[in-house]
Amino acid sequence: HGLPAISLGWGLWDQASAMTGGLDAADLARLGREGVLALSTAEALELFDTAMIVDEPFLAPARIDLTALRAHAVAVPPMFSDLASAPTRRQVDDSVAAAKSKSALAHRLHGLPEAEQHAVLLGLVRLHIATVLGNITPEAIDPDKAFQDLGFDSLTAVEMRNRLKSATGLSLSPTLIFDYPTPNRLASYIRTELAGLPQEIKHTPAVRTTSEDPIAIVGMACRYPGGVNSPDDMWDMLIQGRDVLSEFPADRGWDLAGLYNPDPDAAGACYTRTGGFVDGVGDFDPAFFGVGPSEALAMDPQQRMLLELSWEALERAGIDPTGLRGSATGVFAGVMTQGYGMFAAEPVEGFRLTGQLSSVASGRVAYVLGLEGPAVSVDTACSSSLVALHMAVGSLRSGECDLALAGGVTVNATPDIFVEFSRWRGLSPDGRCKAFAAAADGTGFSEGGGMLVLQRLSDARRLGH
């Protein structure tokens, strides 16, 4: 109707609302340090009344700390350009300040043993963590706990990086706390940078052909039904010829009473009671891998098992898993999504998607161990692990990686695969495959996981693996 209108771009109110109700005292303090202060209800209403008599179509009622805004902004946002102009010599001043900070900190560390240098820098890191989060003391911060589990998000990560940049005078990446995900690792990195220690130079090895250098298996780990938790257990099972299939497990929340029905057309049921199941697939030590409780709950047991198998396989190869950070080590994992967590009632928002996706499985291993080779999840159904192994060998031979974790994992978190194959009449009634036999009457399903550590033979011999 051609009526006049005013648009108000409100700043932060201190009164909780649908948009601000999730902010706690630490969040408000962080915003305040960046120059955004909360309006009281009285202040906001007064600004609203003022907006009604100002001849402007768009206004931004907000409470701004101009000093903090100037101090934290590399460039003043266009909206505030008339309120806080950027100093013309800001970049020069920042460079001088950074040099002074770096010099002062380096002088403080000079002459101290490495352990004491690390302690000083860890104290610095913990101090800034406590300042940024605002809900914990420096002494209470676990130096080996992941920043994500301490409560960091993308915004607090940037503030942490900015504070450490000012305190150390170093040029630090915006992805700092993701590259060095615990206080201890971050302190070690800062010490290396301040000391000017040379970074490891990574050389791309010459391409080798199959005839020049075979691929060696230097370590392995496994989980299979029948209490098989190691290669030795697997060998004993094979020697003894044990049948490790069993009835459906009672600890997975399946409706066992209604799941079995000899009628292949019975909805929601299957005509077998038997399969291969790994004991204790719900057992997992999340803290060992730097995973928080909520995220661990959302993680598909296949991802958990893959982490455990990767760690164990490396240890069996005589390789310290914590010593591979930054190395050209690849992860090639055969894994399919099994439907875990799709109907979880627990509050796991923010972790459910990454906990379910098979594509995340290999990347999670690479992230936890800090590996910088390829991280590939493979789903070609029954051949997934074989294809993953094939890709790992190719990656080693091409020089794409120097060490490779290759294997696969399957955990039947739901009975869906048994139900689906019953509809197709493709399931063996006794749960056993009888390949190439006249008695073959369908497929049987089992679960488990295996992981190999692969290396070029010349490298394995040179390193004593």
mmCIF file of C-alpha atoms in Angstrom, residues 38-289:
data_model
loop_
_atom_site.group_PDB
_atom_site.id
_atom_site.type_symbol
_atom_site.label_atom_id
_atom_site.label_comp_id
_atom_site.label_asym_id
_atom_site.label_seq_id
_atom_site.Cartn_x
_atom_site.Cartn_y
_atom_site.Cartn_z
ATOM 1 C CA ALA A 38 24.188 -6.789 25.492
ATOM 2 C CA LEU A 39 21.377 -4.251 25.644
ATOM 3 C CA SER A 40 19.194 -4.186 28.728
ATOM 4 C CA THR A 41 15.468 -4.322 28.057
ATOM 5 C CA ALA A 42 15.108 -0.664 29.062
ATOM 6 C CA GLU A 43 17.926 0.389 26.711
ATOM 7 C CA ALA A 44 16.466 -1.616 23.846
ATOM 8 C CA LEU A 45 12.979 -0.168 24.270
ATOM 9 C CA GLU A 46 14.403 3.340 24.444
ATOM 10 C CA LEU A 47 16.240 2.735 21.169
ATOM 11 C CA PHE A 48 13.021 1.378 19.670
ATOM 12 C CA ASP A 49 11.191 4.588 20.575
ATOM 13 C CA THR A 50 14.037 6.641 19.112
ATOM 14 C CA ALA A 51 13.918 4.658 15.867
ATOM 15 C CA MET A 52 10.278 5.650 15.415
ATOM 16 C CA ILE A 53 11.171 9.339 15.158
ATOM 17 C CA VAL A 54 14.364 9.033 13.096
ATOM 18 C CA ASP A 55 13.925 9.484 9.364
ATOM 19 C CA GLU A 56 15.953 6.418 8.321
ATOM 20 C CA PRO A 57 14.626 3.249 6.626
ATOM 21 C CA PHE A 58 17.201 0.959 8.249
ATOM 22 C CA LEU A 59 18.768 1.208 11.687
ATOM 23 C CA ALA A 60 20.925 -1.112 13.774
ATOM 24 C CA PRO A 61 20.135 -0.611 17.468
ATOM 25 C CA ALA A 62 23.147 -2.109 19.231
ATOM 26 C CA ARG A 63 25.533 -1.513 22.093
ATOM 27 C CA ILE A 64 29.089 -1.449 20.780
ATOM 28 C CA ASP A 65 32.420 -1.135 22.589
ATOM 29 C CA LEU A 66 34.393 0.815 19.993
ATOM 30 C CA THR A 67 37.735 0.275 21.720
ATOM 31 C CA ALA A 68 37.283 -3.505 21.714
ATOM 32 C CA LEU A 69 36.022 -3.396 18.142
ATOM 33 C CA ARG A 70 39.158 -1.592 16.996
ATOM 34 C CA ALA A 71 41.403 -3.927 18.971
ATOM 35 C CA HIS A 72 39.976 -7.165 17.592
ATOM 36 C CA ALA A 73 39.002 -6.402 14.029
ATOM 37 C CA VAL A 74 41.586 -6.772 11.284
ATOM 38 C CA ALA A 75 39.245 -4.640 9.193
ATOM 39 C CA VAL A 76 36.261 -2.718 10.546
ATOM 40 C CA PRO A 77 32.979 -4.174 9.201
ATOM 41 C CA PRO A 78 31.355 -1.858 6.632
ATOM 42 C CA MET A 79 28.339 -1.333 8.912
ATOM 43 C CA PHE A 80 30.589 0.305 11.521
ATOM 44 C CA SER A 81 32.956 2.123 9.163
ATOM 45 C CA ASP A 82 31.548 5.512 10.204
ATOM 46 C CA LEU A 83 31.918 4.659 13.887
ATOM 47 C CA ALA A 84 35.371 3.095 14.077
ATOM 48 C CA SER A 85 37.843 3.790 11.318
ATOM 49 C CA ALA A 86 40.717 1.369 10.899
ATOM 50 C CA PRO A 87 44.114 2.888 11.854
ATOM 51 C CA THR A 88 46.195 3.530 8.750
ATOM 52 C CA ARG A 89 49.307 2.008 10.325
ATOM 53 C CA ARG A 90 47.532 -0.998 11.823
ATOM 54 C CA GLN A 91 49.498 -3.620 9.879
ATOM 55 C CA VAL A 92 52.822 -1.990 10.726
ATOM 56 C CA ASP A 93 51.854 -1.665 14.389
ATOM 57 C CA ASP A 94 50.754 -5.299 14.496
ATOM 58 C CA SER A 95 54.060 -6.437 13.012
ATOM 59 C CA VAL A 96 56.030 -4.485 15.610
ATOM 60 C CA ALA A 97 53.863 -5.807 18.445
ATOM 61 C CA ALA A 98 54.191 -9.376 17.163
ATOM 62 C CA ALA A 99 57.965 -9.092 16.988
ATOM 63 C CA LYS A 100 58.086 -7.765 20.560
ATOM 64 C CA SER A 101 55.830 -10.571 21.838
ATOM 65 C CA LYS A 102 57.894 -13.237 20.106
ATOM 66 C CA SER A 103 61.157 -11.755 21.370
ATOM 67 C CA ALA A 104 59.915 -11.510 24.957
ATOM 68 C CA LEU A 105 58.590 -15.067 25.028
ATOM 69 C CA ALA A 106 61.692 -16.483 23.345
ATOM 70 C CA HIS A 107 63.869 -14.640 25.891
ATOM 71 C CA ARG A 108 61.822 -16.137 28.714
ATOM 72 C CA LEU A 109 62.319 -19.650 27.327
ATOM 73 C CA HIS A 110 66.008 -19.231 26.527
ATOM 74 C CA GLY A 111 68.237 -21.481 28.587
ATOM 75 C CA LEU A 112 65.421 -23.572 30.015
ATOM 76 C CA PRO A 113 65.417 -27.354 29.506
ATOM 77 C CA GLU A 114 62.930 -28.624 26.936
ATOM 78 C CA ALA A 115 60.582 -29.962 29.616
ATOM 79 C CA GLU A 116 60.442 -26.587 31.355
ATOM 80 C CA GLN A 117 59.939 -24.768 28.063
ATOM 81 C CA HIS A 118 56.995 -27.030 27.352
ATOM 82 C CA ALA A 119 55.587 -26.420 30.841
ATOM 83 C CA VAL A 120 55.755 -22.639 30.356
ATOM 84 C CA LEU A 121 54.016 -22.805 26.992
ATOM 85 C CA LEU A 122 51.429 -25.285 28.229
ATOM 86 C CA GLY A 123 50.657 -22.857 31.037
ATOM 87 C CA LEU A 124 50.238 -20.090 28.463
ATOM 88 C CA VAL A 125 47.900 -22.233 26.372
ATOM 89 C CA ARG A 126 45.822 -23.249 29.394
ATOM 90 C CA LEU A 127 45.572 -19.642 30.564
ATOM 91 C CA HIS A 128 44.120 -18.547 27.242
ATOM 92 C CA ILE A 129 41.799 -21.558 27.116
ATOM 93 C CA ALA A 130 40.402 -20.553 30.501
ATOM 94 C CA THR A 131 40.016 -16.946 29.358
ATOM 95 C CA VAL A 132 38.244 -17.859 26.132
ATOM 96 C CA LEU A 133 35.900 -20.430 27.670
ATOM 97 C CA GLY A 134 35.312 -18.481 30.866
ATOM 98 C CA ASN A 135 33.994 -21.477 32.787
ATOM 99 C CA ILE A 136 37.133 -23.293 33.890
ATOM 100 C CA THR A 137 40.391 -22.554 35.679
ATOM 101 C CA PRO A 138 43.729 -23.127 33.923
ATOM 102 C CA GLU A 139 44.694 -25.782 36.465
ATOM 103 C CA ALA A 140 41.540 -27.800 35.774
ATOM 104 C CA ILE A 141 42.253 -28.138 32.054
ATOM 105 C CA ASP A 142 43.344 -31.624 31.002
ATOM 106 C CA PRO A 143 46.342 -31.080 28.681
ATOM 107 C CA ASP A 144 45.494 -34.210 26.694
ATOM 108 C CA LYS A 145 41.805 -33.488 26.234
ATOM 109 C CA ALA A 146 40.693 -32.441 22.756
ATOM 110 C CA PHE A 147 39.735 -28.787 22.334
ATOM 111 C CA GLN A 148 36.364 -29.870 20.983
ATOM 112 C CA ASP A 149 35.688 -31.799 24.172
ATOM 113 C CA LEU A 150 36.760 -28.805 26.249
ATOM 114 C CA GLY A 151 33.920 -26.873 24.635
ATOM 115 C CA PHE A 152 35.506 -25.089 21.682
ATOM 116 C CA ASP A 153 33.559 -24.279 18.545
ATOM 117 C CA SER A 154 34.552 -22.445 15.369
ATOM 118 C CA LEU A 155 34.127 -18.999 16.965
ATOM 119 C CA THR A 156 36.089 -19.742 20.128
ATOM 120 C CA ALA A 157 38.728 -21.466 17.992
ATOM 121 C CA VAL A 158 39.314 -18.223 16.103
ATOM 122 C CA GLU A 159 39.482 -16.208 19.322
ATOM 123 C CA MET A 160 41.960 -18.698 20.789
ATOM 124 C CA ARG A 161 44.135 -18.426 17.711
ATOM 125 C CA ASN A 162 44.009 -14.618 17.820
ATOM 126 C CA ARG A 163 44.966 -14.502 21.503
ATOM 127 C CA LEU A 164 47.896 -16.885 21.017
ATOM 128 C CA LYS A 165 48.992 -14.958 17.954
ATOM 129 C CA SER A 166 49.192 -11.785 20.053
ATOM 130 C CA ALA A 167 50.853 -13.551 22.984
ATOM 131 C CA THR A 168 53.511 -15.366 20.956
ATOM 132 C CA GLY A 169 54.061 -13.085 17.977
ATOM 133 C CA LEU A 170 53.780 -16.096 15.692
ATOM 134 C CA SER A 171 51.839 -16.264 12.453
ATOM 135 C CA LEU A 172 49.270 -18.916 13.325
ATOM 136 C CA SER A 173 46.754 -20.669 11.093
ATOM 137 C CA PRO A 174 43.008 -20.183 11.663
ATOM 138 C CA THR A 175 42.813 -23.993 11.873
ATOM 139 C CA LEU A 176 45.364 -24.055 14.696
ATOM 140 C CA ILE A 177 43.400 -26.022 17.283
ATOM 141 C CA PHE A 178 42.193 -28.491 14.676
ATOM 142 C CA ASP A 179 45.745 -29.129 13.451
ATOM 143 C CA TYR A 180 46.983 -29.501 17.053
ATOM 144 C CA PRO A 181 43.831 -30.710 18.813
ATOM 145 C CA THR A 182 45.013 -30.871 22.455
ATOM 146 C CA PRO A 183 46.729 -28.313 24.723
ATOM 147 C CA ASN A 184 49.838 -30.506 24.944
ATOM 148 C CA ARG A 185 50.190 -30.813 21.184
ATOM 149 C CA LEU A 186 49.579 -27.114 20.696
ATOM 150 C CA ALA A 187 52.221 -26.213 23.283
ATOM 151 C CA SER A 188 54.729 -28.505 21.560
ATOM 152 C CA TYR A 189 54.013 -26.870 18.206
ATOM 153 C CA ILE A 190 54.459 -23.360 19.624
ATOM 154 C CA ARG A 191 57.786 -24.365 21.211
ATOM 155 C CA THR A 192 58.996 -25.691 17.866
ATOM 156 C CA GLU A 193 57.984 -22.482 16.102
ATOM 157 C CA LEU A 194 59.521 -20.175 18.705
ATOM 158 C CA ALA A 195 62.768 -22.121 18.763
ATOM 159 C CA GLY A 196 63.009 -21.980 14.989
ATOM 160 C CA LEU A 197 63.517 -25.728 14.854
ATOM 161 C CA PRO A 198 63.591 -27.072 11.314
ATOM 162 C CA GLN A 199 60.407 -28.747 10.195
ATOM 163 C CA GLU A 200 60.669 -32.248 8.848
ATOM 164 C CA ILE A 201 61.159 -32.113 5.098
ATOM 165 C CA LYS A 202 58.844 -34.533 3.363
ATOM 166 C CA HIS A 203 60.275 -36.170 0.291
ATOM 167 C CA THR A 204 58.074 -37.881 -2.236
ATOM 168 C CA PRO A 205 59.631 -41.294 -2.769
ATOM 169 C CA ALA A 206 60.467 -42.448 -6.257
ATOM 170 C CA VAL A 207 57.803 -44.526 -7.931
ATOM 171 C CA ARG A 208 58.511 -48.233 -7.603
ATOM 172 C CA THR A 209 57.169 -50.971 -9.804
ATOM 173 C CA THR A 210 55.861 -54.279 -8.514
ATOM 174 C CA SER A 211 59.060 -56.099 -9.418
ATOM 175 C CA GLU A 212 61.250 -53.544 -7.655
ATOM 176 C CA ASP A 213 59.652 -53.593 -4.235
ATOM 177 C CA PRO A 214 57.037 -56.015 -2.911
ATOM 178 C CA ILE A 215 54.557 -54.952 -0.252
ATOM 179 C CA ALA A 216 55.007 -56.373 3.243
ATOM 180 C CA ILE A 217 52.413 -56.928 5.963
ATOM 181 C CA VAL A 218 54.152 -55.682 9.111
ATOM 182 C CA GLY A 219 51.242 -55.711 11.547
ATOM 183 C CA MET A 220 47.670 -56.889 11.931
ATOM 184 C CA ALA A 221 44.736 -56.826 14.329
ATOM 185 C CA CYS A 222 41.283 -58.386 14.264
ATOM 186 C CA ARG A 223 37.931 -58.926 15.980
ATOM 187 C CA TYR A 224 35.794 -61.917 15.035
ATOM 188 C CA PRO A 225 32.999 -63.978 16.595
ATOM 189 C CA GLY A 226 33.845 -66.636 19.130
ATOM 190 C CA GLY A 227 36.013 -64.433 21.333
ATOM 191 C CA VAL A 228 38.615 -63.856 18.603
ATOM 192 C CA ASN A 229 40.379 -60.616 19.566
ATOM 193 C CA SER A 230 43.839 -61.109 18.085
ATOM 194 C CA PRO A 231 45.630 -62.885 15.226
ATOM 195 C CA ASP A 232 46.698 -65.578 17.707
ATOM 196 C CA ASP A 233 43.070 -66.169 18.674
ATOM 197 C CA MET A 234 42.120 -66.414 15.020
ATOM 198 C CA TRP A 235 44.848 -68.982 14.378
ATOM 199 C CA ASP A 236 43.687 -71.067 17.335
ATOM 200 C CA MET A 237 40.110 -70.963 16.034
ATOM 201 C CA LEU A 238 41.225 -72.165 12.605
ATOM 202 C CA ILE A 239 43.425 -74.943 14.010
ATOM 203 C CA GLN A 240 40.610 -76.171 16.256
ATOM 204 C CA GLY A 241 38.001 -75.825 13.505
ATOM 205 C CA ARG A 242 35.555 -74.172 15.905
ATOM 206 C CA ASP A 243 32.077 -73.137 14.767
ATOM 207 C CA VAL A 244 31.721 -69.601 16.129
ATOM 208 C CA LEU A 245 28.192 -68.852 14.934
ATOM 209 C CA SER A 246 25.567 -68.260 17.580
ATOM 210 C CA GLU A 247 21.993 -67.156 18.129
ATOM 211 C CA PHE A 248 21.118 -63.466 17.874
ATOM 212 C CA PRO A 249 22.666 -61.453 20.741
ATOM 213 C CA ALA A 250 20.463 -60.281 23.590
ATOM 214 C CA ASP A 251 22.396 -57.066 24.322
ATOM 215 C CA ARG A 252 21.548 -55.003 21.222
ATOM 216 C CA GLY A 253 17.956 -54.053 21.884
ATOM 217 C CA TRP A 254 16.549 -56.338 19.192
ATOM 218 C CA ASP A 255 13.034 -57.714 19.598
ATOM 219 C CA LEU A 256 14.195 -61.315 19.699
ATOM 220 C CA ALA A 257 10.736 -62.684 20.449
ATOM 221 C CA GLY A 258 9.209 -61.097 17.368
ATOM 222 C CA LEU A 259 12.230 -61.212 15.076
ATOM 223 C CA TYR A 260 12.114 -64.912 14.187
ATOM 224 C CA ASN A 261 9.360 -66.248 11.945
ATOM 225 C CA PRO A 262 9.737 -69.261 9.627
ATOM 226 C CA ASP A 263 7.440 -67.549 7.120
ATOM 227 C CA PRO A 264 9.744 -65.717 4.652
ATOM 228 C CA ASP A 265 6.979 -63.188 3.959
ATOM 229 C CA ALA A 266 6.371 -62.199 7.592
ATOM 230 C CA ALA A 267 6.900 -58.441 7.838
ATOM 231 C CA GLY A 268 9.703 -57.277 10.109
ATOM 232 C CA ALA A 269 10.916 -60.829 10.732
ATOM 233 C CA CYS A 270 13.509 -63.275 9.417
ATOM 234 C CA TYR A 271 13.565 -67.045 9.165
ATOM 235 C CA THR A 272 16.903 -67.638 10.890
ATOM 236 C CA ARG A 273 18.090 -67.220 14.458
ATOM 237 C CA THR A 274 21.784 -67.588 13.722
ATOM 238 C CA GLY A 275 24.710 -65.387 12.718
ATOM 239 C CA GLY A 276 28.244 -64.466 13.643
ATOM 240 C CA PHE A 277 28.477 -61.795 16.338
ATOM 241 C CA VAL A 278 31.413 -60.124 18.060
ATOM 242 C CA ASP A 279 31.190 -59.987 21.833
ATOM 243 C CA GLY A 280 31.247 -56.610 23.541
ATOM 244 C CA VAL A 281 30.878 -54.388 20.471
ATOM 245 C CA GLY A 282 29.357 -51.749 22.735
ATOM 246 C CA ASP A 283 32.530 -51.510 24.817
ATOM 247 C CA PHE A 284 34.717 -48.519 23.973
ATOM 248 C CA ASP A 285 37.113 -46.201 25.803
ATOM 249 C CA PRO A 286 36.369 -42.802 24.228
ATOM 250 C CA ALA A 287 38.772 -40.836 26.420
ATOM 251 C CA PHE A 288 41.685 -42.929 25.141
ATOM 252 C CA PHE A 289 41.021 -41.632 21.632
#
